[in-house]
C-alpha cells in the first residue's frame, strides 16, 4: 500500500477497485495530485470518484493529464466530436454497449491504456459495471498453463461488435459504424503481456474481441480460450460499481476487463466516455 497526501484512497474489494476522495476532477489539478491519481490507478486498476460535475471540456482536459485522447474507430456515427463517446441506453433497447466481458478496443494495434467513464444519468437501480483483475487471473494459473501461454499470441478483431454483419445497431440506441465501407480491424497480441508501468504479467484476451490463438483454428483454440474466459472473471477477481449521477470510473484497460450489467430494463442510462491512447507492448 502506498501513502497518499493529496487524495484519499479507499479499497472497495479484495481484488481491485478503490474510491478516491478529496478531489474535484474538473479543477486544474497540480502535478502531485495527478501523480497520486495515476499511482492509485496502477495500484487498484480501477478508481472511482463520486459527486463530480464534468463538462465535456473538463472531461477531456482531465483525460489529457494522463495521455492523448484515443479516437474510437467505430463509435463515430453522426458525431462531430470524435474525442467523446456517448453510451446511451433507452427504454426498449434490448442490448447495451459493453454488456459482455471485454477490455476496450483490443483489436487495435495499440489498444487504449485506459478509459474515463462519467455518469450523466443513471437508473434508480441496476446498470452497474463489474471489473476483473487480469494480474490475478494470470497469477492464479498453474505453472504448466503459464508456461504454455507465455509463448502464445491471440488474434483480436472487432467483427462481433461493429460493421453490418454484427447487427448491433438494431438492438440499441448507441450506434456503431455499419456502413458498406466498414472493414474489420484485426491485430495480434501476446496472450500474456507485461504491463509497461508495473512490470507485472497479466492476461490479455477477452471473449468480445479475441477470435483464436494465432497459428490454431477457432475450433482448436476454443477449449483453451473458454477455460481462460471462465477463469479470468472468477468472482474473487472482481469488484462491482453502483453508479450515481456524477460518478466516474477510470480503469486501466491493459490489466483489467469489465462488463456493463444490462438489468435496468425500462430506464435511461447515459454515460460520457473518453479513452486514453496506449503504447505498444
Ligand atoms: C464500456 O464498456 O466501456 C462501458 C461500460 C459501461 O457502460 O458500464
PDB file of C-alpha atoms and ligand atoms in Angstrom:
ATOM      1  CA  UNK A   1       0.000   0.000   0.000  1.00  0.00           C
ATOM      2  CA  UNK A   2       1.187   3.495  -0.818  1.00  0.00           C
ATOM      3  CA  UNK A   3       0.684   6.646   1.225  1.00  0.00           C
ATOM      4  CA  UNK A   4      -1.229   9.492  -0.357  1.00  0.00           C
ATOM      5  CA  UNK A   5      -1.078  13.168   0.638  1.00  0.00           C
ATOM      6  CA  UNK A   6      -3.459  14.830  -1.846  1.00  0.00           C
ATOM      7  CA  UNK A   7      -6.239  12.253  -2.183  1.00  0.00           C
ATOM      8  CA  UNK A   8      -7.943   9.648  -0.038  1.00  0.00           C
ATOM      9  CA  UNK A   9      -7.991   6.083  -1.364  1.00  0.00           C
ATOM     10  CA  UNK A  10     -10.433   3.506  -0.043  1.00  0.00           C
ATOM     11  CA  UNK A  11     -10.179  -0.004  -1.448  1.00  0.00           C
ATOM     12  CA  UNK A  12     -13.574  -1.469  -2.392  1.00  0.00           C
ATOM     13  CA  UNK A  13     -12.813  -5.176  -2.826  1.00  0.00           C
ATOM     14  CA  UNK A  14     -10.046  -7.684  -2.226  1.00  0.00           C
ATOM     15  CA  UNK A  15      -9.255  -7.901  -5.944  1.00  0.00           C
ATOM     16  CA  UNK A  16      -9.295  -4.392  -7.396  1.00  0.00           C
ATOM     17  CA  UNK A  17     -11.004  -1.004  -7.235  1.00  0.00           C
ATOM     18  CA  UNK A  18     -10.696   1.991  -4.944  1.00  0.00           C
ATOM     19  CA  UNK A  19     -12.833   5.018  -4.266  1.00  0.00           C
ATOM     20  CA  UNK A  20     -10.876   8.285  -4.460  1.00  0.00           C
ATOM     21  CA  UNK A  21     -11.859  11.226  -2.266  1.00  0.00           C
ATOM     22  CA  UNK A  22     -10.711  14.765  -1.670  1.00  0.00           C
ATOM     23  CA  UNK A  23     -10.515  15.762  -5.304  1.00  0.00           C
ATOM     24  CA  UNK A  24     -12.671  17.620  -7.784  1.00  0.00           C
ATOM     25  CA  UNK A  25     -11.510  16.338 -11.156  1.00  0.00           C
ATOM     26  CA  UNK A  26     -12.922  19.353 -13.002  1.00  0.00           C
ATOM     27  CA  UNK A  27     -10.307  21.572 -11.287  1.00  0.00           C
ATOM     28  CA  UNK A  28      -6.883  22.371 -12.713  1.00  0.00           C
ATOM     29  CA  UNK A  29      -5.118  19.746 -10.607  1.00  0.00           C
ATOM     30  CA  UNK A  30      -1.445  20.103  -9.692  1.00  0.00           C
ATOM     31  CA  UNK A  31       1.177  17.548 -10.727  1.00  0.00           C
ATOM     32  CA  UNK A  32       1.347  15.934  -7.294  1.00  0.00           C
ATOM     33  CA  UNK A  33      -2.394  15.238  -7.270  1.00  0.00           C
ATOM     34  CA  UNK A  34      -2.310  13.853 -10.819  1.00  0.00           C
ATOM     35  CA  UNK A  35       0.699  11.719  -9.822  1.00  0.00           C
ATOM     36  CA  UNK A  36      -1.227  10.303  -6.867  1.00  0.00           C
ATOM     37  CA  UNK A  37      -4.268   9.540  -9.051  1.00  0.00           C
ATOM     38  CA  UNK A  38      -2.013   7.716 -11.510  1.00  0.00           C
ATOM     39  CA  UNK A  39      -0.397   5.790  -8.640  1.00  0.00           C
ATOM     40  CA  UNK A  40      -3.832   4.808  -7.298  1.00  0.00           C
ATOM     41  CA  UNK A  41      -4.847   3.638 -10.785  1.00  0.00           C
ATOM     42  CA  UNK A  42      -1.742   1.465 -11.109  1.00  0.00           C
ATOM     43  CA  UNK A  43      -2.247   0.058  -7.630  1.00  0.00           C
ATOM     44  CA  UNK A  44      -6.006  -0.578  -7.826  1.00  0.00           C
ATOM     45  CA  UNK A  45      -6.615  -0.963 -11.639  1.00  0.00           C
ATOM     46  CA  UNK A  46      -9.906   0.925 -11.473  1.00  0.00           C
ATOM     47  CA  UNK A  47     -10.624   4.028  -9.425  1.00  0.00           C
ATOM     48  CA  UNK A  48     -13.946   5.682  -8.699  1.00  0.00           C
ATOM     49  CA  UNK A  49     -14.902   9.287  -7.969  1.00  0.00           C
ATOM     50  CA  UNK A  50     -18.289  10.424  -6.659  1.00  0.00           C
ATOM     51  CA  UNK A  51     -20.301  13.641  -6.979  1.00  0.00           C
ATOM     52  CA  UNK A  52     -18.329  15.161  -9.833  1.00  0.00           C
ATOM     53  CA  UNK A  53     -19.517  17.816 -12.290  1.00  0.00           C
ATOM     54  CA  UNK A  54     -17.708  17.356 -15.548  1.00  0.00           C
ATOM     55  CA  UNK A  55     -18.394  19.381 -18.686  1.00  0.00           C
ATOM     56  CA  UNK A  56     -17.203  17.883 -21.967  1.00  0.00           C
ATOM     57  CA  UNK A  57     -14.223  20.279 -21.980  1.00  0.00           C
ATOM     58  CA  UNK A  58     -13.200  19.485 -18.389  1.00  0.00           C
ATOM     59  CA  UNK A  59     -13.653  15.754 -19.006  1.00  0.00           C
ATOM     60  CA  UNK A  60     -11.235  15.995 -21.948  1.00  0.00           C
ATOM     61  CA  UNK A  61      -8.832  18.221 -20.017  1.00  0.00           C
ATOM     62  CA  UNK A  62      -8.691  15.702 -17.126  1.00  0.00           C
ATOM     63  CA  UNK A  63      -8.166  12.867 -19.619  1.00  0.00           C
ATOM     64  CA  UNK A  64      -5.245  14.675 -21.296  1.00  0.00           C
ATOM     65  CA  UNK A  65      -3.375  14.779 -17.994  1.00  0.00           C
ATOM     66  CA  UNK A  66      -2.856  11.017 -18.461  1.00  0.00           C
ATOM     67  CA  UNK A  67      -2.152  10.887 -22.203  1.00  0.00           C
ATOM     68  CA  UNK A  68      -3.526  11.674 -25.636  1.00  0.00           C
ATOM     69  CA  UNK A  69      -7.220  11.090 -26.264  1.00  0.00           C
ATOM     70  CA  UNK A  70      -7.834   7.883 -28.220  1.00  0.00           C
ATOM     71  CA  UNK A  71     -10.288   8.217 -31.114  1.00  0.00           C
ATOM     72  CA  UNK A  72     -12.650   5.237 -31.220  1.00  0.00           C
ATOM     73  CA  UNK A  73     -12.870   3.862 -34.774  1.00  0.00           C
ATOM     74  CA  UNK A  74     -16.445   2.568 -34.569  1.00  0.00           C
ATOM     75  CA  UNK A  75     -18.440   4.801 -32.173  1.00  0.00           C
ATOM     76  CA  UNK A  76     -18.492   7.753 -34.530  1.00  0.00           C
ATOM     77  CA  UNK A  77     -21.889   7.711 -36.199  1.00  0.00           C
ATOM     78  CA  UNK A  78     -23.270  11.215 -36.664  1.00  0.00           C
ATOM     79  CA  UNK A  79     -20.861  12.791 -34.188  1.00  0.00           C
ATOM     80  CA  UNK A  80     -18.794  15.916 -34.834  1.00  0.00           C
ATOM     81  CA  UNK A  81     -16.762  15.481 -31.672  1.00  0.00           C
ATOM     82  CA  UNK A  82     -14.594  12.427 -32.295  1.00  0.00           C
ATOM     83  CA  UNK A  83     -12.950  12.569 -28.862  1.00  0.00           C
ATOM     84  CA  UNK A  84     -16.072  11.820 -26.822  1.00  0.00           C
ATOM     85  CA  UNK A  85     -18.203   8.679 -26.892  1.00  0.00           C
ATOM     86  CA  UNK A  86     -21.767   8.716 -25.517  1.00  0.00           C
ATOM     87  CA  UNK A  87     -23.230   5.454 -24.315  1.00  0.00           C
ATOM     88  CA  UNK A  88     -26.995   5.891 -24.136  1.00  0.00           C
ATOM     89  CA  UNK A  89     -29.406   3.167 -23.120  1.00  0.00           C
ATOM     90  CA  UNK A  90     -33.107   3.909 -23.596  1.00  0.00           C
ATOM     91  CA  UNK A  91     -36.299   2.011 -22.756  1.00  0.00           C
ATOM     92  CA  UNK A  92     -36.874  -0.573 -25.487  1.00  0.00           C
ATOM     93  CA  UNK A  93     -33.179  -1.260 -26.071  1.00  0.00           C
ATOM     94  CA  UNK A  94     -32.538  -4.987 -25.901  1.00  0.00           C
ATOM     95  CA  UNK A  95     -28.765  -4.637 -25.763  1.00  0.00           C
ATOM     96  CA  UNK A  96     -26.209  -2.185 -24.357  1.00  0.00           C
ATOM     97  CA  UNK A  97     -22.665  -1.425 -25.428  1.00  0.00           C
ATOM     98  CA  UNK A  98     -20.179  -3.355 -23.333  1.00  0.00           C
ATOM     99  CA  UNK A  99     -22.583  -5.958 -21.903  1.00  0.00           C
ATOM    100  CA  UNK A 100     -20.122  -8.828 -22.386  1.00  0.00           C
ATOM    101  CA  UNK A 101     -16.756  -9.171 -20.669  1.00  0.00           C
ATOM    102  CA  UNK A 102     -14.070  -7.221 -22.514  1.00  0.00           C
ATOM    103  CA  UNK A 103     -11.167  -4.847 -22.370  1.00  0.00           C
ATOM    104  CA  UNK A 104     -11.819  -1.924 -24.700  1.00  0.00           C
ATOM    105  CA  UNK A 105     -10.921  -1.893 -28.379  1.00  0.00           C
ATOM    106  CA  UNK A 106      -8.277  -4.648 -28.178  1.00  0.00           C
ATOM    107  CA  UNK A 107      -8.427  -5.227 -31.942  1.00  0.00           C
ATOM    108  CA  UNK A 108      -6.292  -2.096 -32.365  1.00  0.00           C
ATOM    109  CA  UNK A 109      -2.569  -2.467 -32.888  1.00  0.00           C
ATOM    110  CA  UNK A 110      -2.186  -0.183 -29.880  1.00  0.00           C
ATOM    111  CA  UNK A 111      -5.253  -0.554 -27.649  1.00  0.00           C
ATOM    112  CA  UNK A 112      -6.123   2.319 -25.304  1.00  0.00           C
ATOM    113  CA  UNK A 113      -4.357   2.333 -21.923  1.00  0.00           C
ATOM    114  CA  UNK A 114      -7.469   3.427 -20.098  1.00  0.00           C
ATOM    115  CA  UNK A 115     -10.927   4.955 -20.128  1.00  0.00           C
ATOM    116  CA  UNK A 116     -12.729   7.578 -18.065  1.00  0.00           C
ATOM    117  CA  UNK A 117     -16.481   6.985 -17.881  1.00  0.00           C
ATOM    118  CA  UNK A 118     -18.748   9.672 -16.400  1.00  0.00           C
ATOM    119  CA  UNK A 119     -22.405   9.141 -15.465  1.00  0.00           C
ATOM    120  CA  UNK A 120     -24.748  11.824 -16.855  1.00  0.00           C
ATOM    121  CA  UNK A 121     -27.979   9.999 -15.983  1.00  0.00           C
ATOM    122  CA  UNK A 122     -28.389   6.645 -14.277  1.00  0.00           C
ATOM    123  CA  UNK A 123     -31.326   4.451 -13.261  1.00  0.00           C
ATOM    124  CA  UNK A 124     -32.508   4.266  -9.651  1.00  0.00           C
ATOM    125  CA  UNK A 125     -31.103   0.747  -9.535  1.00  0.00           C
ATOM    126  CA  UNK A 126     -29.206  -1.544 -11.895  1.00  0.00           C
ATOM    127  CA  UNK A 127     -26.815  -0.668 -14.693  1.00  0.00           C
ATOM    128  CA  UNK A 128     -23.719  -1.405 -12.569  1.00  0.00           C
ATOM    129  CA  UNK A 129     -20.308  -2.082 -14.076  1.00  0.00           C
ATOM    130  CA  UNK A 130     -18.213  -5.090 -12.994  1.00  0.00           C
ATOM    131  CA  UNK A 131     -14.420  -5.105 -13.301  1.00  0.00           C
ATOM    132  CA  UNK A 132     -11.958  -8.035 -13.154  1.00  0.00           C
ATOM    133  CA  UNK A 133      -8.251  -8.043 -12.267  1.00  0.00           C
ATOM    134  CA  UNK A 134      -6.181  -9.688 -15.015  1.00  0.00           C
ATOM    135  CA  UNK A 135      -2.957  -9.806 -12.986  1.00  0.00           C
ATOM    136  CA  UNK A 136      -4.750 -12.101 -10.542  1.00  0.00           C
ATOM    137  CA  UNK A 137      -6.207 -14.089 -13.431  1.00  0.00           C
ATOM    138  CA  UNK A 138      -2.675 -14.788 -14.687  1.00  0.00           C
ATOM    139  CA  UNK A 139      -1.022 -15.297 -11.294  1.00  0.00           C
ATOM    140  CA  UNK A 140      -3.563 -17.924 -10.189  1.00  0.00           C
ATOM    141  CA  UNK A 141      -2.979 -20.198 -13.198  1.00  0.00           C
ATOM    142  CA  UNK A 142      -0.884 -23.348 -12.756  1.00  0.00           C
ATOM    143  CA  UNK A 143       2.792 -23.172 -13.695  1.00  0.00           C
ATOM    144  CA  UNK A 144       2.064 -25.591 -16.556  1.00  0.00           C
ATOM    145  CA  UNK A 145      -0.635 -23.349 -18.017  1.00  0.00           C
ATOM    146  CA  UNK A 146       1.520 -20.219 -17.542  1.00  0.00           C
ATOM    147  CA  UNK A 147       4.405 -21.897 -19.388  1.00  0.00           C
ATOM    148  CA  UNK A 148       2.135 -22.874 -22.263  1.00  0.00           C
ATOM    149  CA  UNK A 149       0.521 -19.415 -22.590  1.00  0.00           C
ATOM    150  CA  UNK A 150       3.708 -17.407 -22.211  1.00  0.00           C
ATOM    151  CA  UNK A 151       4.771 -18.011 -25.826  1.00  0.00           C
ATOM    152  CA  UNK A 152       1.323 -17.703 -27.450  1.00  0.00           C
ATOM    153  CA  UNK A 153      -0.386 -14.836 -29.285  1.00  0.00           C
ATOM    154  CA  UNK A 154      -4.091 -14.335 -29.977  1.00  0.00           C
ATOM    155  CA  UNK A 155      -5.850 -12.685 -32.908  1.00  0.00           C
ATOM    156  CA  UNK A 156      -8.283  -9.873 -31.988  1.00  0.00           C
ATOM    157  CA  UNK A 157     -10.990  -8.415 -34.270  1.00  0.00           C
ATOM    158  CA  UNK A 158     -13.994  -6.077 -33.918  1.00  0.00           C
ATOM    159  CA  UNK A 159     -16.119  -8.221 -36.239  1.00  0.00           C
ATOM    160  CA  UNK A 160     -18.577  -9.148 -33.430  1.00  0.00           C
ATOM    161  CA  UNK A 161     -19.211  -5.563 -32.279  1.00  0.00           C
ATOM    162  CA  UNK A 162     -19.214  -3.346 -35.376  1.00  0.00           C
ATOM    163  CA  UNK A 163     -19.955  -3.485 -39.081  1.00  0.00           C
ATOM    164  CA  UNK A 164     -23.183  -4.584 -40.824  1.00  0.00           C
ATOM    165  CA  UNK A 165     -22.710  -8.286 -40.014  1.00  0.00           C
ATOM    166  CA  UNK A 166     -22.680  -7.618 -36.242  1.00  0.00           C
ATOM    167  CA  UNK A 167     -26.301  -6.339 -36.283  1.00  0.00           C
ATOM    168  CA  UNK A 168     -25.774  -4.472 -33.000  1.00  0.00           C
ATOM    169  CA  UNK A 169     -27.448  -1.257 -34.197  1.00  0.00           C
ATOM    170  CA  UNK A 170     -30.903  -2.845 -34.446  1.00  0.00           C
ATOM    171  CA  UNK A 171     -30.852  -3.597 -30.705  1.00  0.00           C
ATOM    172  CA  UNK A 172     -29.641  -0.412 -29.077  1.00  0.00           C
ATOM    173  CA  UNK A 173     -29.542   3.380 -29.166  1.00  0.00           C
ATOM    174  CA  UNK A 174     -25.733   3.694 -29.100  1.00  0.00           C
ATOM    175  CA  UNK A 175     -24.752   3.042 -32.687  1.00  0.00           C
ATOM    176  CA  UNK A 176     -21.501   1.911 -34.238  1.00  0.00           C
ATOM    177  CA  UNK A 177     -20.304   2.080 -37.826  1.00  0.00           C
ATOM    178  CA  UNK A 178     -22.177  -0.401 -40.020  1.00  0.00           C
ATOM    179  CA  UNK A 179     -21.703   1.116 -43.476  1.00  0.00           C
ATOM    180  CA  UNK A 180     -20.656  -0.919 -46.504  1.00  0.00           C
ATOM    181  CA  UNK A 181     -17.159   0.593 -46.397  1.00  0.00           C
ATOM    182  CA  UNK A 182     -16.534  -0.679 -42.865  1.00  0.00           C
ATOM    183  CA  UNK A 183     -13.765  -3.250 -42.638  1.00  0.00           C
ATOM    184  CA  UNK A 184     -12.751  -5.200 -39.545  1.00  0.00           C
ATOM    185  CA  UNK A 185      -9.646  -4.142 -37.693  1.00  0.00           C
ATOM    186  CA  UNK A 186      -7.549  -7.203 -36.820  1.00  0.00           C
ATOM    187  CA  UNK A 187      -4.338  -7.374 -34.789  1.00  0.00           C
ATOM    188  CA  UNK A 188      -2.424  -9.963 -32.820  1.00  0.00           C
ATOM    189  CA  UNK A 189      -1.391  -9.579 -29.175  1.00  0.00           C
ATOM    190  CA  UNK A 190       0.501 -11.760 -26.727  1.00  0.00           C
ATOM    191  CA  UNK A 191      -1.928 -13.692 -24.504  1.00  0.00           C
ATOM    192  CA  UNK A 192       0.285 -12.839 -21.525  1.00  0.00           C
ATOM    193  CA  UNK A 193       1.561  -9.274 -21.529  1.00  0.00           C
ATOM    194  CA  UNK A 194       3.903  -7.394 -19.248  1.00  0.00           C
ATOM    195  CA  UNK A 195       2.370  -4.146 -18.005  1.00  0.00           C
ATOM    196  CA  UNK A 196       4.619  -1.302 -19.239  1.00  0.00           C
ATOM    197  CA  UNK A 197       4.411   0.620 -15.953  1.00  0.00           C
ATOM    198  CA  UNK A 198       4.178  -2.002 -13.210  1.00  0.00           C
ATOM    199  CA  UNK A 199       6.245  -4.736 -14.902  1.00  0.00           C
ATOM    200  CA  UNK A 200       3.685  -7.331 -13.788  1.00  0.00           C
ATOM    201  CA  UNK A 201       2.341 -10.060 -16.074  1.00  0.00           C
ATOM    202  CA  UNK A 202      -1.376 -10.180 -16.875  1.00  0.00           C
ATOM    203  CA  UNK A 203      -3.758 -11.999 -19.214  1.00  0.00           C
ATOM    204  CA  UNK A 204      -4.722 -10.070 -22.337  1.00  0.00           C
ATOM    205  CA  UNK A 205      -7.605 -11.870 -24.034  1.00  0.00           C
ATOM    206  CA  UNK A 206     -11.362 -11.299 -23.842  1.00  0.00           C
ATOM    207  CA  UNK A 207     -14.449 -13.015 -25.282  1.00  0.00           C
ATOM    208  CA  UNK A 208     -15.578  -9.974 -27.300  1.00  0.00           C
ATOM    209  CA  UNK A 209     -12.512  -9.234 -29.406  1.00  0.00           C
ATOM    210  CA  UNK A 210     -10.357 -12.382 -29.211  1.00  0.00           C
ATOM    211  CA  UNK A 211     -11.024 -14.703 -32.165  1.00  0.00           C
ATOM    212  CA  UNK A 212      -8.497 -17.508 -31.829  1.00  0.00           C
ATOM    213  CA  UNK A 213      -4.969 -18.385 -30.793  1.00  0.00           C
ATOM    214  CA  UNK A 214      -2.518 -17.395 -33.501  1.00  0.00           C
ATOM    215  CA  UNK A 215      -1.474 -20.466 -35.527  1.00  0.00           C
ATOM    216  CA  UNK A 216      -4.520 -22.518 -34.411  1.00  0.00           C
ATOM    217  CA  UNK A 217      -8.052 -22.740 -35.820  1.00  0.00           C
ATOM    218  CA  UNK A 218     -11.017 -21.342 -33.849  1.00  0.00           C
ATOM    219  CA  UNK A 219     -12.076 -24.923 -33.035  1.00  0.00           C
ATOM    220  CA  UNK A 220      -8.611 -25.834 -31.782  1.00  0.00           C
ATOM    221  CA  UNK A 221      -8.315 -22.671 -29.682  1.00  0.00           C
ATOM    222  CA  UNK A 222     -11.829 -22.768 -28.252  1.00  0.00           C
ATOM    223  CA  UNK A 223     -11.274 -25.193 -25.325  1.00  0.00           C
ATOM    224  CA  UNK A 224      -8.247 -23.218 -24.101  1.00  0.00           C
ATOM    225  CA  UNK A 225      -9.907 -19.824 -24.582  1.00  0.00           C
ATOM    226  CA  UNK A 226     -13.190 -20.953 -22.993  1.00  0.00           C
ATOM    227  CA  UNK A 227     -11.294 -22.179 -19.926  1.00  0.00           C
ATOM    228  CA  UNK A 228      -9.453 -18.834 -19.704  1.00  0.00           C
ATOM    229  CA  UNK A 229     -12.629 -16.742 -20.193  1.00  0.00           C
ATOM    230  CA  UNK A 230     -14.314 -18.575 -17.307  1.00  0.00           C
ATOM    231  CA  UNK A 231     -11.192 -18.261 -15.173  1.00  0.00           C
ATOM    232  CA  UNK A 232     -10.475 -14.574 -15.817  1.00  0.00           C
ATOM    233  CA  UNK A 233     -13.884 -13.438 -14.493  1.00  0.00           C
ATOM    234  CA  UNK A 234     -13.960 -15.513 -11.312  1.00  0.00           C
ATOM    235  CA  UNK A 235     -15.906 -13.586  -8.636  1.00  0.00           C
ATOM    236  CA  UNK A 236     -12.868 -13.274  -6.370  1.00  0.00           C
ATOM    237  CA  UNK A 237     -11.062 -11.332  -9.133  1.00  0.00           C
ATOM    238  CA  UNK A 238     -13.851  -8.727  -9.438  1.00  0.00           C
ATOM    239  CA  UNK A 239     -15.449  -5.629  -7.964  1.00  0.00           C
ATOM    240  CA  UNK A 240     -18.844  -4.140  -8.800  1.00  0.00           C
ATOM    241  CA  UNK A 241     -19.565  -0.411  -9.063  1.00  0.00           C
ATOM    242  CA  UNK A 242     -23.073   1.002  -8.492  1.00  0.00           C
ATOM    243  CA  UNK A 243     -23.369   4.293 -10.348  1.00  0.00           C
ATOM    244  CA  UNK A 244     -24.902   7.555  -9.178  1.00  0.00           C
ATOM    245  CA  UNK A 245     -25.250  10.628 -11.322  1.00  0.00           C
ATOM    246  CA  UNK A 246     -21.857  12.386 -11.283  1.00  0.00           C
ATOM    247  CA  UNK A 247     -19.838   9.208 -10.621  1.00  0.00           C
ATOM    248  CA  UNK A 248     -16.675   8.471 -12.577  1.00  0.00           C
ATOM    249  CA  UNK A 249     -14.884   5.160 -13.185  1.00  0.00           C
ATOM    250  CA  UNK A 250     -11.329   5.392 -14.508  1.00  0.00           C
ATOM    251  CA  UNK A 251      -9.871   1.998 -15.452  1.00  0.00           C
ATOM    252  CA  UNK A 252      -6.526   0.686 -16.589  1.00  0.00           C
ATOM    253  CA  UNK A 253      -7.533  -1.087 -19.798  1.00  0.00           C
ATOM    254  CA  UNK A 254      -4.277  -3.034 -20.015  1.00  0.00           C
ATOM    255  CA  UNK A 255      -4.680  -5.240 -16.951  1.00  0.00           C
ATOM    256  CA  UNK A 256      -8.448  -5.274 -16.295  1.00  0.00           C
ATOM    257  CA  UNK A 257     -11.660  -6.304 -18.033  1.00  0.00           C
ATOM    258  CA  UNK A 258     -15.165  -5.000 -17.458  1.00  0.00           C
ATOM    259  CA  UNK A 259     -18.815  -5.531 -18.317  1.00  0.00           C
ATOM    260  CA  UNK A 260     -21.908  -3.278 -18.210  1.00  0.00           C
ATOM    261  CA  UNK A 261     -24.712  -5.164 -16.452  1.00  0.00           C
ATOM    262  CA  UNK A 262     -27.856  -4.844 -18.577  1.00  0.00           C
ATOM    263  CA  UNK A 263     -30.552  -5.128 -15.904  1.00  0.00           C
ATOM    264  CA  UNK A 264     -32.064  -1.626 -15.982  1.00  0.00           C
ATOM    265  CA  UNK A 265     -34.894  -2.699 -18.246  1.00  0.00           C
ATOM    266  CA  UNK A 266     -37.169   0.322 -18.588  1.00  0.00           C
ATOM    267  CA  UNK A 267     -34.848   3.130 -17.657  1.00  0.00           C
ATOM    268  CA  UNK A 268     -32.374   5.531 -19.195  1.00  0.00           C
ATOM    269  CA  UNK A 269     -28.640   5.246 -18.596  1.00  0.00           C
ATOM    270  CA  UNK A 270     -26.487   7.911 -20.204  1.00  0.00           C
ATOM    271  CA  UNK A 271     -22.700   7.884 -19.960  1.00  0.00           C
ATOM    272  CA  UNK A 272     -19.934  10.040 -21.408  1.00  0.00           C
ATOM    273  CA  UNK A 273     -16.571   8.393 -22.093  1.00  0.00           C
ATOM    274  CA  UNK A 274     -13.075   9.298 -23.139  1.00  0.00           C
ATOM    275  CA  UNK A 275     -10.290   6.830 -23.810  1.00  0.00           C
ATOM    276  CA  UNK A 276      -6.560   7.356 -23.367  1.00  0.00           C
ATOM    277  CA  UNK A 277      -4.116   6.272 -26.065  1.00  0.00           C
ATOM    278  CA  UNK A 278      -1.811   3.392 -25.122  1.00  0.00           C
ATOM    279  CA  UNK A 279       1.644   2.291 -26.124  1.00  0.00           C
ATOM    280  CA  UNK A 280       2.525  -0.902 -27.993  1.00  0.00           C
ATOM    281  CA  UNK A 281       3.907  -3.551 -25.611  1.00  0.00           C
TER     282      UNK A 281
HETATM  283  C1  LIG B   1     -17.684   0.215 -21.621  1.00  0.00           C
HETATM  284  O1  LIG B   1     -17.644  -0.966 -21.883  1.00  0.00           O
HETATM  285  O2  LIG B   1     -16.754   0.955 -21.899  1.00  0.00           O
HETATM  286  C2  LIG B   1     -18.886   0.786 -20.936  1.00  0.00           C
HETATM  287  C3  LIG B   1     -19.127   0.212 -19.598  1.00  0.00           C
HETATM  288  C4  LIG B   1     -20.403   0.717 -19.002  1.00  0.00           C
HETATM  289  O3  LIG B   1     -21.177   1.412 -19.664  1.00  0.00           O
HETATM  290  O4  LIG B   1     -20.634   0.414 -17.823  1.00  0.00           O
END
